[in-house]
């Protein structure tokens, strides 16, 4: 009951903020605003009534531990429907975008990480140990078998009664959701050496897509309609992806508690955090524009992938400022960037010898937004606060920067 109430409050706060921002015609993501508000309240309480801050942390502990346990799962829907987003892109352009995304991710990761280290040396801030963060419990065999049963029963039921729940999307929802959850559980149980190159997010995505492919073949509907049922973006007719993405706002709100746990480190290393995020965001935008022009990518596609390192919600807001942009391409590029980051971030950080959680967190979130954050923090919880604040600041600064007409014109000039 404690878990249900605490998660319910997160969802209710996110919904209320969404409605308030929509009513005020504010395009900025309401959850990021809410995250900073919660963080500020906790800081104020900590300095005035510490016991109240600790009581608030204790009350919401079940909610943010639940979210942390399932964190990568909530970023999967855009990956599952990726085939629908890229189907109309020419093969040559798709290859160029993929190269820009992969190379750009690595370059941004290095710029953000090494900038953080350089700033620390310049201001002579000594590194201190992060507060230990509790790791989520592993998935039990009972959970795995339970979701397997849901998948099999709902899959068969949907084949024989395609509109049993009113619409095909609702009928497909149980087995598509179960296949996504089951894929994540199985991927999480893989050996660490395998997960270094085959992250649970990949396993989760493949599980959902293979299930959709099997149902499309058996029902004679084909893959594309089933993937369309996965993410409908209709509140009256939701799919499995819509259910998962409904938690995204709560995920961002929960980051405030992780940031508060490491508040001493966040305050101590503010110079590294803010400077590296600003530099990496500017680098990401302008390097993408320049490389797109150099490799001969169509200007409209280059503009569409400019905010590749910024979370989807903010990236779509940014490209709406450019008349020639294609929002579907933007979503695909952002998701692909996150996918590369989620799959390779930990191994790459080890290779380039970025050891401390501050540099690792900042570099990860600045280069691979929410998916990278989810992937790294699942294995290194102590990096989550720095991932969270860099993730938020990266989106905020990118949005503010691109809202300036002079900056937009300069980006278009570089794109050509």
Tab-separated table of C-alpha atoms in Angstrom:
chain	number	residue	atom	x	y	z
A	1	UNK	CA	0.000	0.000	0.000
A	2	UNK	CA	2.901	2.338	0.835
A	3	UNK	CA	4.382	1.687	-2.629
A	4	UNK	CA	1.053	2.278	-4.396
A	5	UNK	CA	0.401	5.533	-2.526
A	6	UNK	CA	3.904	6.937	-3.054
A	7	UNK	CA	3.988	6.049	-6.776
A	8	UNK	CA	0.427	7.379	-7.114
A	9	UNK	CA	1.507	10.734	-5.685
A	10	UNK	CA	4.333	10.925	-8.222
A	11	UNK	CA	1.893	10.208	-11.068
A	12	UNK	CA	-0.660	12.706	-9.720
A	13	UNK	CA	1.944	15.488	-9.362
A	14	UNK	CA	3.220	14.823	-12.882
A	15	UNK	CA	-0.332	14.931	-14.288
A	16	UNK	CA	-1.139	18.161	-12.436
A	17	UNK	CA	2.048	19.838	-13.669
A	18	UNK	CA	1.326	18.679	-17.225
A	19	UNK	CA	-2.146	20.196	-17.148
A	20	UNK	CA	-0.900	23.440	-15.612
A	21	UNK	CA	1.844	23.859	-18.224
A	22	UNK	CA	-0.573	23.000	-21.044
A	23	UNK	CA	-3.109	25.544	-19.754
A	24	UNK	CA	-0.383	28.197	-19.600
A	25	UNK	CA	0.874	27.217	-23.104
A	26	UNK	CA	4.365	26.534	-21.720
A	27	UNK	CA	6.289	24.138	-23.986
A	28	UNK	CA	9.027	23.401	-21.461
A	29	UNK	CA	8.674	19.857	-19.971
A	30	UNK	CA	6.790	20.186	-16.706
A	31	UNK	CA	8.526	17.188	-15.087
A	32	UNK	CA	11.940	18.887	-15.218
A	33	UNK	CA	10.451	21.924	-13.480
A	34	UNK	CA	8.902	19.605	-10.900
A	35	UNK	CA	12.222	17.842	-10.322
A	36	UNK	CA	13.989	21.108	-9.476
A	37	UNK	CA	11.060	22.174	-7.258
A	38	UNK	CA	11.217	18.932	-5.237
A	39	UNK	CA	15.001	19.204	-4.988
A	40	UNK	CA	14.681	22.823	-3.767
A	41	UNK	CA	12.027	21.886	-1.167
A	42	UNK	CA	14.239	19.090	0.162
A	43	UNK	CA	17.219	21.470	0.414
A	44	UNK	CA	15.140	24.097	2.257
A	45	UNK	CA	13.762	21.508	4.673
A	46	UNK	CA	17.246	20.078	5.207
A	47	UNK	CA	18.563	23.501	6.249
A	48	UNK	CA	15.552	24.370	8.461
A	49	UNK	CA	13.897	21.146	9.652
A	50	UNK	CA	16.262	18.239	8.798
A	51	UNK	CA	13.932	15.663	10.321
A	52	UNK	CA	11.155	16.719	7.905
A	53	UNK	CA	13.486	16.277	4.911
A	54	UNK	CA	14.466	12.809	6.123
A	55	UNK	CA	10.806	11.896	6.727
A	56	UNK	CA	9.925	12.968	3.184
A	57	UNK	CA	12.801	10.891	1.805
A	58	UNK	CA	11.667	7.897	3.849
A	59	UNK	CA	8.055	8.229	2.713
A	60	UNK	CA	8.941	8.280	-1.002
A	61	UNK	CA	11.686	5.659	-0.751
A	62	UNK	CA	9.463	2.779	-2.036
A	63	UNK	CA	8.456	4.877	-5.067
A	64	UNK	CA	11.917	5.921	-6.186
A	65	UNK	CA	13.345	2.455	-5.506
A	66	UNK	CA	10.556	0.957	-7.654
A	67	UNK	CA	11.308	3.477	-10.415
A	68	UNK	CA	15.052	2.876	-10.151
A	69	UNK	CA	14.512	-0.882	-10.444
A	70	UNK	CA	12.553	-0.495	-13.686
A	71	UNK	CA	14.241	2.698	-14.953
A	72	UNK	CA	15.501	1.575	-18.405
A	73	UNK	CA	12.113	0.027	-19.221
A	74	UNK	CA	10.363	3.406	-19.368
A	75	UNK	CA	12.608	4.606	-22.225
A	76	UNK	CA	12.036	1.564	-24.446
A	77	UNK	CA	8.813	2.458	-26.381
A	78	UNK	CA	10.527	4.773	-28.884
A	79	UNK	CA	13.061	2.016	-29.569
A	80	UNK	CA	10.334	-0.551	-30.215
A	81	UNK	CA	8.599	1.649	-32.822
A	82	UNK	CA	11.883	2.796	-34.397
A	83	UNK	CA	11.203	0.778	-37.607
A	84	UNK	CA	8.135	2.978	-38.224
A	85	UNK	CA	10.152	6.192	-37.842
A	86	UNK	CA	12.955	5.319	-40.262
A	87	UNK	CA	11.089	3.416	-42.984
A	88	UNK	CA	10.904	6.421	-45.367
A	89	UNK	CA	14.558	7.512	-45.062
A	90	UNK	CA	16.827	6.617	-48.051
A	91	UNK	CA	19.469	4.017	-47.203
A	92	UNK	CA	22.392	6.363	-47.931
A	93	UNK	CA	20.958	9.048	-45.648
A	94	UNK	CA	20.236	6.492	-42.927
A	95	UNK	CA	23.884	5.355	-43.021
A	96	UNK	CA	25.110	8.961	-42.753
A	97	UNK	CA	22.768	9.656	-39.830
A	98	UNK	CA	23.923	6.490	-38.081
A	99	UNK	CA	27.586	7.469	-38.496
A	100	UNK	CA	26.915	11.012	-37.237
A	101	UNK	CA	24.982	9.671	-34.254
A	102	UNK	CA	27.616	7.079	-33.277
A	103	UNK	CA	30.634	9.332	-33.852
A	104	UNK	CA	28.874	12.315	-32.303
A	105	UNK	CA	27.955	10.337	-29.204
A	106	UNK	CA	31.584	9.316	-28.645
A	107	UNK	CA	32.884	12.844	-29.269
A	108	UNK	CA	30.334	14.443	-26.931
A	109	UNK	CA	31.028	11.828	-24.257
A	110	UNK	CA	34.743	12.671	-24.356
A	111	UNK	CA	34.180	16.444	-24.442
A	112	UNK	CA	31.815	16.379	-21.448
A	113	UNK	CA	33.884	13.928	-19.389
A	114	UNK	CA	37.297	15.472	-19.949
A	115	UNK	CA	35.922	19.000	-19.524
A	116	UNK	CA	34.621	17.981	-16.084
A	117	UNK	CA	38.076	16.657	-15.167
A	118	UNK	CA	39.828	19.766	-16.532
A	119	UNK	CA	37.532	22.155	-14.641
A	120	UNK	CA	38.070	20.222	-11.424
A	121	UNK	CA	41.836	20.576	-11.806
A	122	UNK	CA	41.455	24.279	-12.612
A	123	UNK	CA	39.335	25.046	-9.532
A	124	UNK	CA	41.296	22.502	-7.477
A	125	UNK	CA	38.258	20.689	-6.093
A	126	UNK	CA	39.232	17.451	-4.414
A	127	UNK	CA	37.140	14.416	-5.173
A	128	UNK	CA	35.334	12.873	-2.187
A	129	UNK	CA	33.435	9.594	-2.092
A	130	UNK	CA	29.805	9.603	-3.150
A	131	UNK	CA	27.132	8.552	-0.690
A	132	UNK	CA	26.376	4.824	-1.098
A	133	UNK	CA	23.160	4.224	-3.045
A	134	UNK	CA	20.996	1.183	-2.479
A	135	UNK	CA	20.890	-1.179	-5.441
A	136	UNK	CA	17.535	-2.554	-6.639
A	137	UNK	CA	16.791	-6.193	-5.867
A	138	UNK	CA	17.248	-8.699	-8.721
A	139	UNK	CA	14.224	-10.229	-10.409
A	140	UNK	CA	13.010	-13.520	-8.952
A	141	UNK	CA	12.069	-16.637	-10.907
A	142	UNK	CA	8.480	-16.179	-9.657
A	143	UNK	CA	8.301	-12.777	-11.353
A	144	UNK	CA	9.741	-14.177	-14.592
A	145	UNK	CA	7.303	-17.098	-14.699
A	146	UNK	CA	4.390	-14.855	-13.750
A	147	UNK	CA	5.015	-12.465	-16.655
A	148	UNK	CA	5.622	-15.449	-18.971
A	149	UNK	CA	2.137	-16.718	-18.098
A	150	UNK	CA	0.601	-13.292	-18.752
A	151	UNK	CA	2.361	-13.153	-22.127
A	152	UNK	CA	1.207	-16.591	-23.301
A	153	UNK	CA	-2.391	-16.272	-22.107
A	154	UNK	CA	-2.923	-12.739	-23.449
A	155	UNK	CA	-1.195	-13.581	-26.767
A	156	UNK	CA	-3.498	-16.555	-27.433
A	157	UNK	CA	-6.574	-14.632	-26.260
A	158	UNK	CA	-5.761	-11.734	-28.602
A	159	UNK	CA	-5.454	-14.123	-31.567
A	160	UNK	CA	-8.908	-15.603	-31.040
A	161	UNK	CA	-10.678	-12.506	-29.667
A	162	UNK	CA	-8.995	-9.541	-31.421
A	163	UNK	CA	-11.422	-6.921	-30.085
A	164	UNK	CA	-12.237	-8.467	-26.715
A	165	UNK	CA	-11.264	-5.259	-24.874
A	166	UNK	CA	-13.015	-2.901	-27.278
A	167	UNK	CA	-10.221	-2.099	-29.735
A	168	UNK	CA	-7.340	-4.077	-31.217
A	169	UNK	CA	-4.812	-1.787	-29.510
A	170	UNK	CA	-6.284	-2.549	-26.080
A	171	UNK	CA	-6.426	-6.275	-26.842
A	172	UNK	CA	-2.758	-6.251	-27.899
A	173	UNK	CA	-1.734	-4.172	-24.871
A	174	UNK	CA	-1.382	-7.052	-22.319
A	175	UNK	CA	0.898	-9.302	-24.386
A	176	UNK	CA	2.979	-6.431	-25.803
A	177	UNK	CA	3.486	-5.051	-22.293
A	178	UNK	CA	4.276	-8.506	-20.913
A	179	UNK	CA	6.805	-9.210	-23.684
A	180	UNK	CA	8.548	-5.873	-22.976
A	181	UNK	CA	8.712	-6.470	-19.218
A	182	UNK	CA	9.795	-10.099	-19.651
A	183	UNK	CA	12.531	-9.092	-22.105
A	184	UNK	CA	13.882	-6.598	-19.595
A	185	UNK	CA	13.860	-9.181	-16.800
A	186	UNK	CA	15.689	-11.749	-18.923
A	187	UNK	CA	18.178	-9.145	-20.150
A	188	UNK	CA	18.855	-8.029	-16.576
A	189	UNK	CA	19.755	-11.597	-15.656
A	190	UNK	CA	22.453	-11.924	-18.319
A	191	UNK	CA	26.112	-12.165	-17.202
A	192	UNK	CA	27.859	-8.807	-16.707
A	193	UNK	CA	30.299	-9.531	-19.537
A	194	UNK	CA	27.362	-9.962	-21.941
A	195	UNK	CA	25.518	-6.872	-20.675
A	196	UNK	CA	28.580	-4.730	-21.430
A	197	UNK	CA	27.749	-5.077	-25.156
A	198	UNK	CA	24.140	-6.330	-25.040
A	199	UNK	CA	22.286	-4.120	-22.594
A	200	UNK	CA	18.917	-5.270	-21.154
A	201	UNK	CA	17.314	-2.420	-23.134
A	202	UNK	CA	18.311	-4.208	-26.358
A	203	UNK	CA	16.941	-7.522	-25.107
A	204	UNK	CA	13.765	-5.765	-24.001
A	205	UNK	CA	13.280	-4.075	-27.392
A	206	UNK	CA	13.933	-7.267	-29.359
A	207	UNK	CA	11.506	-9.202	-27.166
A	208	UNK	CA	8.696	-6.727	-27.865
A	209	UNK	CA	9.436	-6.534	-31.606
A	210	UNK	CA	9.692	-10.314	-32.061
A	211	UNK	CA	6.402	-10.764	-30.212
A	212	UNK	CA	4.793	-8.105	-32.428
A	213	UNK	CA	6.261	-9.826	-35.508
A	214	UNK	CA	4.898	-13.225	-34.417
A	215	UNK	CA	1.436	-11.836	-33.729
A	216	UNK	CA	1.435	-9.889	-36.993
A	217	UNK	CA	2.306	-13.037	-38.930
A	218	UNK	CA	-0.199	-15.303	-37.171
A	219	UNK	CA	-3.025	-12.758	-37.344
A	220	UNK	CA	-2.183	-11.818	-40.972
A	221	UNK	CA	-2.055	-8.135	-39.943
A	222	UNK	CA	1.690	-7.678	-40.483
A	223	UNK	CA	4.296	-6.023	-38.271
A	224	UNK	CA	3.569	-2.327	-38.904
A	225	UNK	CA	-0.030	-2.273	-37.604
A	226	UNK	CA	0.994	-4.114	-34.432
A	227	UNK	CA	3.820	-1.636	-33.802
A	228	UNK	CA	1.248	1.095	-34.389
A	229	UNK	CA	-0.856	-0.443	-31.601
A	230	UNK	CA	2.215	-0.424	-29.324
A	231	UNK	CA	2.449	3.383	-29.162
A	232	UNK	CA	-0.821	5.061	-30.142
A	233	UNK	CA	-0.294	8.390	-28.278
A	234	UNK	CA	-4.051	8.397	-27.624
A	235	UNK	CA	-5.158	8.583	-23.993
A	236	UNK	CA	-8.529	7.047	-24.873
A	237	UNK	CA	-6.937	4.102	-26.690
A	238	UNK	CA	-3.497	3.486	-25.138
A	239	UNK	CA	-1.000	0.831	-26.131
A	240	UNK	CA	1.709	-0.888	-24.097
A	241	UNK	CA	4.199	1.859	-24.932
A	242	UNK	CA	1.799	4.558	-23.770
A	243	UNK	CA	1.465	2.823	-20.381
A	244	UNK	CA	5.249	2.717	-19.956
A	245	UNK	CA	5.757	6.296	-21.124
A	246	UNK	CA	3.146	7.508	-18.640
A	247	UNK	CA	5.837	6.902	-15.991
A	248	UNK	CA	8.454	9.107	-17.686
A	249	UNK	CA	7.391	12.237	-15.813
A	250	UNK	CA	7.529	10.338	-12.513
A	251	UNK	CA	10.990	9.050	-13.435
A	252	UNK	CA	12.258	12.607	-13.847
A	253	UNK	CA	10.576	13.718	-10.603
A	254	UNK	CA	12.252	10.847	-8.747
A	255	UNK	CA	15.693	12.080	-9.821
A	256	UNK	CA	15.295	14.885	-7.250
A	257	UNK	CA	15.634	12.364	-4.416
A	258	UNK	CA	18.822	10.865	-5.875
A	259	UNK	CA	20.236	14.374	-6.322
A	260	UNK	CA	19.343	15.219	-2.709
A	261	UNK	CA	21.111	12.100	-1.446
A	262	UNK	CA	24.297	13.383	-3.112
A	263	UNK	CA	23.619	17.080	-2.392
A	264	UNK	CA	27.045	17.684	-0.862
A	265	UNK	CA	28.777	16.403	-3.966
A	266	UNK	CA	26.444	18.344	-6.309
A	267	UNK	CA	27.173	21.590	-4.434
A	268	UNK	CA	30.888	20.871	-4.181
A	269	UNK	CA	31.244	20.129	-7.902
A	270	UNK	CA	28.832	22.709	-9.352
A	271	UNK	CA	31.622	24.264	-11.453
A	272	UNK	CA	32.390	20.986	-13.224
A	273	UNK	CA	28.726	20.152	-13.748
A	274	UNK	CA	27.565	23.474	-15.205
A	275	UNK	CA	30.659	24.181	-17.310
A	276	UNK	CA	30.912	20.731	-18.867
A	277	UNK	CA	27.171	20.614	-19.658
A	278	UNK	CA	27.248	24.029	-21.368
A	279	UNK	CA	30.363	23.210	-23.409
A	280	UNK	CA	29.146	19.727	-24.409
A	281	UNK	CA	25.691	21.043	-25.453
A	282	UNK	CA	27.181	23.754	-27.690
A	283	UNK	CA	29.664	21.232	-29.099
A	284	UNK	CA	26.933	18.688	-29.823
A	285	UNK	CA	24.680	21.134	-31.711
A	286	UNK	CA	27.362	22.771	-33.844
A	287	UNK	CA	29.435	19.634	-34.505
A	288	UNK	CA	26.291	17.832	-35.735
A	289	UNK	CA	25.496	20.737	-38.070
A	290	UNK	CA	29.059	20.838	-39.410
A	291	UNK	CA	29.530	17.089	-39.903
A	292	UNK	CA	26.108	16.811	-41.557
A	293	UNK	CA	27.205	19.392	-44.111
A	294	UNK	CA	30.622	17.785	-44.640
A	295	UNK	CA	29.183	14.320	-45.360
A	296	UNK	CA	26.511	15.743	-47.701
A	297	UNK	CA	23.454	14.892	-45.621
A	298	UNK	CA	20.285	16.664	-46.767
A	299	UNK	CA	19.946	19.966	-44.832
A	300	UNK	CA	16.428	19.112	-43.629
A	301	UNK	CA	17.701	15.820	-42.151
A	302	UNK	CA	20.715	17.519	-40.577
A	303	UNK	CA	18.462	20.084	-38.894
A	304	UNK	CA	16.211	17.257	-37.714
A	305	UNK	CA	19.066	15.498	-35.884
A	306	UNK	CA	20.660	18.603	-34.310
A	307	UNK	CA	19.304	17.869	-30.787
A	308	UNK	CA	20.375	14.207	-30.908
A	309	UNK	CA	21.879	14.365	-27.389
A	310	UNK	CA	18.809	15.975	-25.791
A	311	UNK	CA	15.909	14.008	-24.340
A	312	UNK	CA	13.005	13.344	-26.736
A	313	UNK	CA	10.466	15.722	-25.170
A	314	UNK	CA	12.831	18.692	-25.359
A	315	UNK	CA	14.347	17.649	-28.692
A	316	UNK	CA	10.905	17.738	-30.323
A	317	UNK	CA	10.295	21.184	-28.827
A	318	UNK	CA	13.632	22.394	-30.213
A	319	UNK	CA	13.099	21.171	-33.785
A	320	UNK	CA	9.628	22.723	-33.814
A	321	UNK	CA	11.509	26.042	-33.952
A	322	UNK	CA	13.006	25.023	-37.328
A	323	UNK	CA	10.524	24.986	-40.223
A	324	UNK	CA	12.393	22.373	-42.281
A	325	UNK	CA	12.765	19.775	-39.507
A	326	UNK	CA	11.075	16.367	-39.479
A	327	UNK	CA	10.027	15.439	-35.927
A	328	UNK	CA	9.876	11.696	-36.690
A	329	UNK	CA	13.520	11.763	-37.772
A	330	UNK	CA	14.361	13.726	-34.633
A	331	UNK	CA	12.750	11.116	-32.390
A	332	UNK	CA	14.555	8.328	-34.272
A	333	UNK	CA	17.965	10.071	-34.002
A	334	UNK	CA	17.502	10.775	-30.290
A	335	UNK	CA	16.485	7.185	-29.624
A	336	UNK	CA	19.394	5.836	-31.679
A	337	UNK	CA	21.823	8.049	-29.744
A	338	UNK	CA	20.404	6.761	-26.467
A	339	UNK	CA	20.600	3.185	-27.732
A	340	UNK	CA	24.289	3.528	-28.617
A	341	UNK	CA	24.970	5.165	-25.268
A	342	UNK	CA	23.012	2.593	-23.269
A	343	UNK	CA	24.817	-0.257	-24.940
A	344	UNK	CA	28.416	1.018	-24.883
A	345	UNK	CA	28.694	3.787	-22.293
A	346	UNK	CA	30.132	1.797	-19.405
A	347	UNK	CA	32.737	-0.027	-21.489
A	348	UNK	CA	33.730	3.198	-23.271
A	349	UNK	CA	34.111	5.152	-20.008
A	350	UNK	CA	36.361	2.382	-18.713
A	351	UNK	CA	38.436	2.439	-21.913
A	352	UNK	CA	39.042	6.199	-21.803
A	353	UNK	CA	39.780	5.918	-18.053
A	354	UNK	CA	37.060	8.166	-16.697
A	355	UNK	CA	36.819	6.594	-13.251
A	356	UNK	CA	34.965	8.863	-10.849
A	357	UNK	CA	31.144	8.939	-10.738
A	358	UNK	CA	30.922	12.705	-11.372
A	359	UNK	CA	32.699	12.658	-14.730
A	360	UNK	CA	30.989	9.388	-15.690
A	361	UNK	CA	27.533	10.722	-14.833
A	362	UNK	CA	27.994	14.069	-16.584
A	363	UNK	CA	29.531	12.500	-19.691
A	364	UNK	CA	26.795	9.870	-19.938
A	365	UNK	CA	23.799	12.198	-19.574
A	366	UNK	CA	25.311	14.904	-21.792
A	367	UNK	CA	25.908	12.450	-24.618
A	368	UNK	CA	23.044	9.944	-24.301
A	369	UNK	CA	20.273	11.678	-22.267
A	370	UNK	CA	17.694	9.463	-20.505
A	371	UNK	CA	18.573	6.098	-22.040
A	372	UNK	CA	22.253	6.495	-21.172
A	373	UNK	CA	21.303	7.689	-17.690
A	374	UNK	CA	19.055	4.663	-17.184
A	375	UNK	CA	21.727	2.259	-18.422
A	376	UNK	CA	24.622	3.608	-16.345
A	377	UNK	CA	22.655	4.220	-13.147
A	378	UNK	CA	21.271	0.672	-13.219
A	379	UNK	CA	24.861	-0.538	-12.763
A	380	UNK	CA	26.366	2.479	-10.940
A	381	UNK	CA	23.689	4.082	-8.711
A	382	UNK	CA	26.225	6.538	-7.271
A	383	UNK	CA	26.458	8.213	-10.707
A	384	UNK	CA	22.686	8.814	-10.927
A	385	UNK	CA	22.586	12.274	-9.245
A	386	UNK	CA	25.151	13.650	-11.685
A	387	UNK	CA	23.415	11.946	-14.590
A	388	UNK	CA	20.115	13.470	-13.441
A	389	UNK	CA	21.299	17.048	-13.104
A	390	UNK	CA	23.376	16.924	-16.317
A	391	UNK	CA	20.420	15.330	-18.128
A	392	UNK	CA	18.125	18.163	-16.997
A	393	UNK	CA	20.622	20.986	-17.569
A	394	UNK	CA	21.543	19.653	-21.006
A	395	UNK	CA	17.905	19.813	-22.088
A	396	UNK	CA	17.299	23.189	-20.474
A	397	UNK	CA	20.399	24.834	-21.920
A	398	UNK	CA	19.825	23.324	-25.377
A	399	UNK	CA	16.232	24.598	-25.397
A	400	UNK	CA	17.218	28.101	-24.252
A	401	UNK	CA	20.067	28.255	-26.753
A	402	UNK	CA	17.930	27.226	-29.736
A	403	UNK	CA	15.161	29.650	-28.749
A	404	UNK	CA	17.545	32.523	-29.562
A	405	UNK	CA	16.978	33.540	-33.230
A	406	UNK	CA	20.658	34.405	-33.772
A	407	UNK	CA	21.734	30.934	-32.639
A	408	UNK	CA	19.167	29.250	-34.893
A	409	UNK	CA	20.354	31.306	-37.868
A	410	UNK	CA	23.988	30.415	-37.139
A	411	UNK	CA	23.114	26.704	-36.972
A	412	UNK	CA	21.260	26.941	-40.284
A	413	UNK	CA	24.247	28.742	-41.802
A	414	UNK	CA	26.547	25.927	-40.703
A	415	UNK	CA	24.092	23.315	-42.039
A	416	UNK	CA	24.059	25.154	-45.355
